[in-house]
Amino acid sequence: MRRLPPLKRILVWLVALAGIAFALPNVLSREEAAELPSWLPHRQVALGLDLQGGSHFMLRAARSDIVAERLETIANEVGKSLRDADIAYIGLSGEGQSIAFRVRDRSQLSAARERLRPLTAPVDIGGFGSEPISEVVFDSAEPDELVRLRLTDEGIDYRLSLAVAQSIDVVRRRVAEVGAIEPLIQRRGDDRLIVQVPGLGDPQRLKDLLSQRANLALRMLDTSVPVQRAVEGQPPSGTEVLYSFDDPPVPYLVEKAPLLAAANFVAAQPEPDASGESASVAIKIDTASQQRVAALAAQQPPKDAAIVLDGQVIATLKLSEAVNGDTLRISADLPTEGATDLAALVRTGPLATPLTFVEERTVGPGVGGDAIADGLKAGLVAAVAVAASMIFFYGVFGVFAVIALALNIVLIIAALSLSGATLTLPGIAGIILTIGVAVDSNVLIYERLREEVRGAEPLRRTINNAFSRVFSSIFDANLTMLIASAILFYLGSGSVRGFAVTLAIGSVTTLFTAYTVTRLIVKRWLRQWKSERLPKGIRTGRSSDLDIRFMRIRNPVFILMAALSLASVLLLAGIGLNLGVDFKGGSIIELHSKGGPVDVADLRARLDELNFGEVQVQQLGSGEDVLVRVPSQEAGDNAEQTAAGVIRSELSDEYDFRRVEVVGPVVSGELTRAGTIGLAVSFLAILLYVWLRFEWRFAVGAIIATTHDVLLTIGFLVLTGIEFNLGSIAAVLTIVGYSLNDTVVIYDRIRENLARYKRMPLSVLIDTSINQTLSRTILTALTTVLALTALYLFGGGLIRAFSVTMLFGVIVGTISSIYIAGPILILFRKRTDHIPGDENASGADTGAAGAAKGAV
């Protein structure tokens, strides 16, 4: 066996030691990790919100709001410019993205257009290499005296992007108002913000703060005409009718121009009254405004004013009583919490544009703790089961595989710690799945070694040949997983990205530990014991004498599989998948009763009274936990949040809200498109690699076999009614990778035997190849099933659907690698030199098979 160069051996062990060092802080508490020597790493794996509890919100700025505001601003500027130039106009109005008016005197048409030309001047948007853009342009020549200006798409995009950027600081200040520690606030695209707050105790208060634009202003009341006359007719110039928050709302006639606006407010604090049940808000105003306000407050009779928040009157007051020096006091019998929130809104300032909640995922801290405990339990059970299987089948070589597997897990944890990637609950599932799949590489090596040792070459050279010849299969298997993970990460979101990250890291670490580290350990064993034969503990040798005629029944099995695939398509078309909130919108709320077992019928009746559609209530585990599913509301994203908020208000006294997921129609549509594209792109990318790796007939066989697995898995999901969500996308993609892995291993052996046995009938050659790799196929399926079973039994309800889907896919993928991928090659007559009509000749087959077994 060739020795690795000393430098390479040193690098391998340095990587292993570095992995242990970076993973070490994760077995310590934060305090203990902080006390480690300065030369050791201190960073721990960042836990996702589903493991530590907290809230994830996605907020969206509406393009329509930007258009409406820009139309109003441009219309005001147009009116002012024309009035300053003494140009009479009529019908100034906006529609869509355009503003139009008519000039009374047609002779002033050119003057009007020239007066408004500065509005169409290009605007420098900043940024290296950015060219100025025109926000407003004149439409083509209009008939008669009509002038039309249009807001450009690039101008609206610029204003939308600018508004989102300006809102980030305001959002950050409001998040700080609820005492959040280490929040994550990120921009997503041109119109989105992501807000993640770990350990958030009261998500509803933060939602209330972020859902308000908080344009607060002090505006004078107009008492020149009765309010009702203004409501029924035309308000006086410079005024408008606004309504209060009361039920029914009360109309007020107020001046449009504010006396004080957000820019004039310096600070704000709530001031509770003696009872502590209500409070007022004291607002400090800037020096420049104090004199103007004081002059109005001193006038007789006393002037009345209104406090307007986002276009609604929240309080009215007498200016002389409300203003004292530099302080404006709002006394409206506000509840203490309401006054606190109003003061917080004043302090943090208004948002540049309204933000709408389009997605919410909230997990209580108790749920996160349970998820970690369940994940660790499932991981421990899976690791013990897989380790026991490997030691049972391979003895001391199984111990080597367990050492490599343990290092593999350590390196995954180290990579997560070093990169700062977030570990989510599906990420734990990815690690557990890696445990099951990672040993496949060791099984490939050991089974190949068991075959090679039958030759007459010395054991050292046999081991070297086995490692060299099996490398391509190991590389192919892990690369297909890596491709699926990369595309899943790029097109996925949230916790699915966590699954993709751990699976991708696991693919790389598996290639390193199972091949390089195992090779070093085996080499060390060989030098230490100077053995001339393999250890006696290898128990897979019985499969060497198997001569199962798989291809003899290929036609009926192939027809059965094709029929099942067709049935899956018909089920999908006729019944359809049970889409979760990720893809059809709506809410999922997990509740824990504070007062004992839940009366499901009573809870369902109470929720039906809220008129949110066909609400489903499902009991979970103990009688104190229930899952509530609220269908998508037709009125848009705000309606989804309203439904969840009403349910929280209705049930919060009797139930703890352990988990809340709210997905609006905008996000659900995007997730549907991204999930479909992700599946398709991953599928095509993996198959393209197989196409390049093998010749086209092998690639077509792999495509058909993998398509069969996907169809049967989807049929299984339809038949069982398991909810199809983002986790299901991850499961299907992993099944694609696993199935291709299995197929590629068999195809590798078929291709090798094609070159070795030139005259062997193709069906016999395929049977021989399958029998030669059967031990590996069974052991890999066994260890993967053990890991997934542990995940299903102990991983908790949140990933149980993922586990059972994967279990089904692994079984189907194993079968298809034999009875779909193999017959396809015969169908395409892969061998041009096979004996015509001899595929079913038992005598010829048996003789050729015996020759092959003897040659091996």
PDB file of C-alpha atoms in Angstrom, residues 59-227:
ATOM      1  CA  LEU A  59     -41.881  42.597   6.285  1.00  0.00           C
ATOM      2  CA  ARG A  60     -42.633  43.978   2.848  1.00  0.00           C
ATOM      3  CA  ALA A  61     -42.889  47.499   1.524  1.00  0.00           C
ATOM      4  CA  ALA A  62     -45.697  47.795  -1.001  1.00  0.00           C
ATOM      5  CA  ARG A  63     -44.845  49.298  -4.350  1.00  0.00           C
ATOM      6  CA  SER A  64     -48.382  50.699  -4.532  1.00  0.00           C
ATOM      7  CA  ASP A  65     -47.759  52.778  -1.381  1.00  0.00           C
ATOM      8  CA  ILE A  66     -44.653  54.292  -2.942  1.00  0.00           C
ATOM      9  CA  VAL A  67     -46.566  55.107  -6.125  1.00  0.00           C
ATOM     10  CA  ALA A  68     -49.419  56.728  -4.169  1.00  0.00           C
ATOM     11  CA  GLU A  69     -47.050  58.890  -2.126  1.00  0.00           C
ATOM     12  CA  ARG A  70     -45.036  59.931  -5.135  1.00  0.00           C
ATOM     13  CA  LEU A  71     -48.198  60.843  -7.043  1.00  0.00           C
ATOM     14  CA  GLU A  72     -49.364  63.020  -4.160  1.00  0.00           C
ATOM     15  CA  THR A  73     -45.948  64.684  -3.826  1.00  0.00           C
ATOM     16  CA  ILE A  74     -45.596  65.347  -7.553  1.00  0.00           C
ATOM     17  CA  ALA A  75     -49.188  66.620  -7.764  1.00  0.00           C
ATOM     18  CA  ASN A  76     -48.496  69.122  -4.967  1.00  0.00           C
ATOM     19  CA  GLU A  77     -45.311  70.270  -6.684  1.00  0.00           C
ATOM     20  CA  VAL A  78     -47.128  70.615 -10.016  1.00  0.00           C
ATOM     21  CA  GLY A  79     -49.887  72.672  -8.447  1.00  0.00           C
ATOM     22  CA  LYS A  80     -47.465  74.949  -6.609  1.00  0.00           C
ATOM     23  CA  SER A  81     -45.287  75.493  -9.681  1.00  0.00           C
ATOM     24  CA  LEU A  82     -48.265  76.401 -11.871  1.00  0.00           C
ATOM     25  CA  ARG A  83     -49.737  78.739  -9.271  1.00  0.00           C
ATOM     26  CA  ASP A  84     -46.406  80.505  -8.802  1.00  0.00           C
ATOM     27  CA  ALA A  85     -46.274  81.047 -12.583  1.00  0.00           C
ATOM     28  CA  ASP A  86     -49.915  82.278 -12.728  1.00  0.00           C
ATOM     29  CA  ILE A  87     -50.872  79.441 -15.045  1.00  0.00           C
ATOM     30  CA  ALA A  88     -54.503  78.453 -14.609  1.00  0.00           C
ATOM     31  CA  TYR A  89     -55.246  74.722 -14.685  1.00  0.00           C
ATOM     32  CA  ILE A  90     -58.103  72.328 -13.978  1.00  0.00           C
ATOM     33  CA  GLY A  91     -58.556  68.625 -13.305  1.00  0.00           C
ATOM     34  CA  LEU A  92     -55.203  67.937 -11.631  1.00  0.00           C
ATOM     35  CA  SER A  93     -55.430  64.249 -10.710  1.00  0.00           C
ATOM     36  CA  GLY A  94     -53.454  61.044 -10.658  1.00  0.00           C
ATOM     37  CA  GLU A  95     -54.241  57.583 -11.984  1.00  0.00           C
ATOM     38  CA  GLY A  96     -51.980  54.552 -12.188  1.00  0.00           C
ATOM     39  CA  GLN A  97     -48.490  56.008 -12.478  1.00  0.00           C
ATOM     40  CA  SER A  98     -49.554  59.220 -14.238  1.00  0.00           C
ATOM     41  CA  ILE A  99     -50.602  62.749 -13.287  1.00  0.00           C
ATOM     42  CA  ALA A 100     -52.688  64.811 -15.725  1.00  0.00           C
ATOM     43  CA  PHE A 101     -54.234  68.290 -15.852  1.00  0.00           C
ATOM     44  CA  ARG A 102     -55.556  70.746 -18.419  1.00  0.00           C
ATOM     45  CA  VAL A 103     -54.316  74.267 -18.983  1.00  0.00           C
ATOM     46  CA  ARG A 104     -57.227  76.720 -19.221  1.00  0.00           C
ATOM     47  CA  ASP A 105     -55.451  78.959 -21.750  1.00  0.00           C
ATOM     48  CA  ARG A 106     -53.983  76.871 -24.552  1.00  0.00           C
ATOM     49  CA  SER A 107     -51.447  79.590 -25.272  1.00  0.00           C
ATOM     50  CA  GLN A 108     -49.837  78.813 -21.887  1.00  0.00           C
ATOM     51  CA  LEU A 109     -49.389  75.124 -22.691  1.00  0.00           C
ATOM     52  CA  SER A 110     -45.722  75.485 -23.654  1.00  0.00           C
ATOM     53  CA  ALA A 111     -45.057  77.676 -20.619  1.00  0.00           C
ATOM     54  CA  ALA A 112     -46.650  75.069 -18.348  1.00  0.00           C
ATOM     55  CA  ARG A 113     -44.515  72.274 -19.763  1.00  0.00           C
ATOM     56  CA  GLU A 114     -41.385  74.414 -19.459  1.00  0.00           C
ATOM     57  CA  ARG A 115     -42.291  75.329 -15.858  1.00  0.00           C
ATOM     58  CA  LEU A 116     -42.574  71.640 -14.962  1.00  0.00           C
ATOM     59  CA  ARG A 117     -39.431  70.546 -16.799  1.00  0.00           C
ATOM     60  CA  PRO A 118     -37.274  70.620 -13.598  1.00  0.00           C
ATOM     61  CA  LEU A 119     -39.438  67.760 -12.279  1.00  0.00           C
ATOM     62  CA  THR A 120     -38.173  65.580 -15.144  1.00  0.00           C
ATOM     63  CA  ALA A 121     -34.496  66.332 -14.519  1.00  0.00           C
ATOM     64  CA  PRO A 122     -32.336  63.186 -14.001  1.00  0.00           C
ATOM     65  CA  VAL A 123     -31.583  62.298 -10.389  1.00  0.00           C
ATOM     66  CA  ASP A 124     -28.186  61.071  -9.234  1.00  0.00           C
ATOM     67  CA  ILE A 125     -28.952  57.883  -7.275  1.00  0.00           C
ATOM     68  CA  GLY A 126     -25.377  57.441  -6.018  1.00  0.00           C
ATOM     69  CA  GLY A 127     -23.296  54.328  -6.081  1.00  0.00           C
ATOM     70  CA  PHE A 128     -20.225  53.509  -8.129  1.00  0.00           C
ATOM     71  CA  GLY A 129     -21.030  53.236 -11.812  1.00  0.00           C
ATOM     72  CA  SER A 130     -24.662  54.246 -11.366  1.00  0.00           C
ATOM     73  CA  GLU A 131     -26.121  56.550 -13.970  1.00  0.00           C
ATOM     74  CA  PRO A 132     -28.677  59.260 -13.169  1.00  0.00           C
ATOM     75  CA  ILE A 133     -32.319  58.291 -13.703  1.00  0.00           C
ATOM     76  CA  SER A 134     -35.433  60.267 -14.540  1.00  0.00           C
ATOM     77  CA  GLU A 135     -38.167  59.738 -11.972  1.00  0.00           C
ATOM     78  CA  VAL A 136     -40.777  61.724 -13.940  1.00  0.00           C
ATOM     79  CA  VAL A 137     -41.162  62.080 -17.706  1.00  0.00           C
ATOM     80  CA  PHE A 138     -43.637  63.797 -19.980  1.00  0.00           C
ATOM     81  CA  ASP A 139     -45.854  61.402 -21.843  1.00  0.00           C
ATOM     82  CA  SER A 140     -46.044  61.758 -25.610  1.00  0.00           C
ATOM     83  CA  ALA A 141     -47.844  64.790 -26.984  1.00  0.00           C
ATOM     84  CA  GLU A 142     -51.422  64.973 -25.726  1.00  0.00           C
ATOM     85  CA  PRO A 143     -54.373  66.524 -27.596  1.00  0.00           C
ATOM     86  CA  ASP A 144     -55.687  69.988 -26.746  1.00  0.00           C
ATOM     87  CA  GLU A 145     -54.607  71.424 -23.408  1.00  0.00           C
ATOM     88  CA  LEU A 146     -53.944  68.102 -21.592  1.00  0.00           C
ATOM     89  CA  VAL A 147     -50.541  67.668 -19.934  1.00  0.00           C
ATOM     90  CA  ARG A 148     -49.559  64.226 -18.584  1.00  0.00           C
ATOM     91  CA  LEU A 149     -46.528  63.293 -16.486  1.00  0.00           C
ATOM     92  CA  ARG A 150     -45.647  59.689 -15.760  1.00  0.00           C
ATOM     93  CA  LEU A 151     -43.648  58.121 -12.926  1.00  0.00           C
ATOM     94  CA  THR A 152     -40.982  55.870 -14.410  1.00  0.00           C
ATOM     95  CA  ASP A 153     -40.534  52.279 -13.265  1.00  0.00           C
ATOM     96  CA  GLU A 154     -36.860  52.848 -12.479  1.00  0.00           C
ATOM     97  CA  GLY A 155     -37.779  55.901 -10.418  1.00  0.00           C
ATOM     98  CA  ILE A 156     -40.324  53.934  -8.406  1.00  0.00           C
ATOM     99  CA  ASP A 157     -37.805  51.121  -7.912  1.00  0.00           C
ATOM    100  CA  TYR A 158     -35.290  53.655  -6.636  1.00  0.00           C
ATOM    101  CA  ARG A 159     -37.777  55.216  -4.195  1.00  0.00           C
ATOM    102  CA  LEU A 160     -38.861  51.772  -2.985  1.00  0.00           C
ATOM    103  CA  SER A 161     -35.286  50.686  -2.383  1.00  0.00           C
ATOM    104  CA  LEU A 162     -34.493  53.958  -0.639  1.00  0.00           C
ATOM    105  CA  ALA A 163     -37.560  53.683   1.617  1.00  0.00           C
ATOM    106  CA  VAL A 164     -36.611  50.158   2.693  1.00  0.00           C
ATOM    107  CA  ALA A 165     -33.033  51.249   3.409  1.00  0.00           C
ATOM    108  CA  GLN A 166     -34.252  54.215   5.478  1.00  0.00           C
ATOM    109  CA  SER A 167     -36.636  51.970   7.413  1.00  0.00           C
ATOM    110  CA  ILE A 168     -33.911  49.630   8.653  1.00  0.00           C
ATOM    111  CA  ASP A 169     -32.688  52.009  11.372  1.00  0.00           C
ATOM    112  CA  VAL A 170     -36.251  52.687  12.542  1.00  0.00           C
ATOM    113  CA  VAL A 171     -36.980  48.962  12.715  1.00  0.00           C
ATOM    114  CA  ARG A 172     -33.768  48.396  14.658  1.00  0.00           C
ATOM    115  CA  ARG A 173     -34.742  51.071  17.198  1.00  0.00           C
ATOM    116  CA  ARG A 174     -38.212  49.616  17.629  1.00  0.00           C
ATOM    117  CA  VAL A 175     -36.839  46.118  18.120  1.00  0.00           C
ATOM    118  CA  ALA A 176     -34.584  47.541  20.833  1.00  0.00           C
ATOM    119  CA  GLU A 177     -37.689  48.961  22.562  1.00  0.00           C
ATOM    120  CA  VAL A 178     -38.897  45.433  23.408  1.00  0.00           C
ATOM    121  CA  GLY A 179     -35.563  44.570  25.043  1.00  0.00           C
ATOM    122  CA  ALA A 180     -34.399  42.201  22.313  1.00  0.00           C
ATOM    123  CA  ILE A 181     -30.866  40.821  22.643  1.00  0.00           C
ATOM    124  CA  GLU A 182     -28.756  40.246  19.520  1.00  0.00           C
ATOM    125  CA  PRO A 183     -31.525  40.684  16.944  1.00  0.00           C
ATOM    126  CA  LEU A 184     -30.791  40.075  13.286  1.00  0.00           C
ATOM    127  CA  ILE A 185     -32.184  42.653  10.865  1.00  0.00           C
ATOM    128  CA  GLN A 186     -31.392  42.113   7.201  1.00  0.00           C
ATOM    129  CA  ARG A 187     -32.547  43.438   3.907  1.00  0.00           C
ATOM    130  CA  ARG A 188     -33.928  40.847   1.484  1.00  0.00           C
ATOM    131  CA  GLY A 189     -34.235  42.029  -2.096  1.00  0.00           C
ATOM    132  CA  ASP A 190     -35.573  45.455  -2.999  1.00  0.00           C
ATOM    133  CA  ASP A 191     -38.732  45.461  -0.892  1.00  0.00           C
ATOM    134  CA  ARG A 192     -38.223  43.092   2.072  1.00  0.00           C
ATOM    135  CA  LEU A 193     -36.792  43.150   5.565  1.00  0.00           C
ATOM    136  CA  ILE A 194     -36.027  40.093   7.697  1.00  0.00           C
ATOM    137  CA  VAL A 195     -36.267  40.535  11.459  1.00  0.00           C
ATOM    138  CA  GLN A 196     -35.139  37.669  13.702  1.00  0.00           C
ATOM    139  CA  VAL A 197     -35.346  38.105  17.457  1.00  0.00           C
ATOM    140  CA  PRO A 198     -34.173  35.189  19.652  1.00  0.00           C
ATOM    141  CA  GLY A 199     -35.916  34.607  22.961  1.00  0.00           C
ATOM    142  CA  LEU A 200     -38.697  37.110  22.272  1.00  0.00           C
ATOM    143  CA  GLY A 201     -41.279  36.834  25.034  1.00  0.00           C
ATOM    144  CA  ASP A 202     -44.035  39.008  23.555  1.00  0.00           C
ATOM    145  CA  PRO A 203     -43.988  38.850  19.750  1.00  0.00           C
ATOM    146  CA  GLN A 204     -47.364  40.562  19.489  1.00  0.00           C
ATOM    147  CA  ARG A 205     -46.041  43.801  20.997  1.00  0.00           C
ATOM    148  CA  LEU A 206     -43.179  43.915  18.505  1.00  0.00           C
ATOM    149  CA  LYS A 207     -45.613  43.227  15.677  1.00  0.00           C
ATOM    150  CA  ASP A 208     -47.798  46.094  16.895  1.00  0.00           C
ATOM    151  CA  LEU A 209     -44.808  48.446  16.911  1.00  0.00           C
ATOM    152  CA  LEU A 210     -43.537  47.399  13.487  1.00  0.00           C
ATOM    153  CA  SER A 211     -46.930  47.371  11.811  1.00  0.00           C
ATOM    154  CA  GLN A 212     -47.433  51.113  12.379  1.00  0.00           C
ATOM    155  CA  ARG A 213     -45.759  53.705  10.243  1.00  0.00           C
ATOM    156  CA  ALA A 214     -46.036  56.115  13.220  1.00  0.00           C
ATOM    157  CA  ASN A 215     -46.472  59.401  11.376  1.00  0.00           C
ATOM    158  CA  LEU A 216     -47.492  61.417  14.458  1.00  0.00           C
ATOM    159  CA  ALA A 217     -48.529  65.051  14.068  1.00  0.00           C
ATOM    160  CA  LEU A 218     -50.233  67.840  16.007  1.00  0.00           C
ATOM    161  CA  ARG A 219     -52.823  69.421  13.697  1.00  0.00           C
ATOM    162  CA  MET A 220     -55.209  72.260  14.463  1.00  0.00           C
ATOM    163  CA  LEU A 221     -58.951  71.630  14.413  1.00  0.00           C
ATOM    164  CA  ASP A 222     -61.008  73.786  12.018  1.00  0.00           C
ATOM    165  CA  THR A 223     -64.221  75.006  13.659  1.00  0.00           C
ATOM    166  CA  SER A 224     -65.227  77.410  10.890  1.00  0.00           C
ATOM    167  CA  VAL A 225     -67.877  74.974   9.636  1.00  0.00           C
ATOM    168  CA  PRO A 226     -69.687  72.093  11.323  1.00  0.00           C
ATOM    169  CA  VAL A 227     -67.941  68.765  10.845  1.00  0.00           C
TER     170      VAL A 227
END
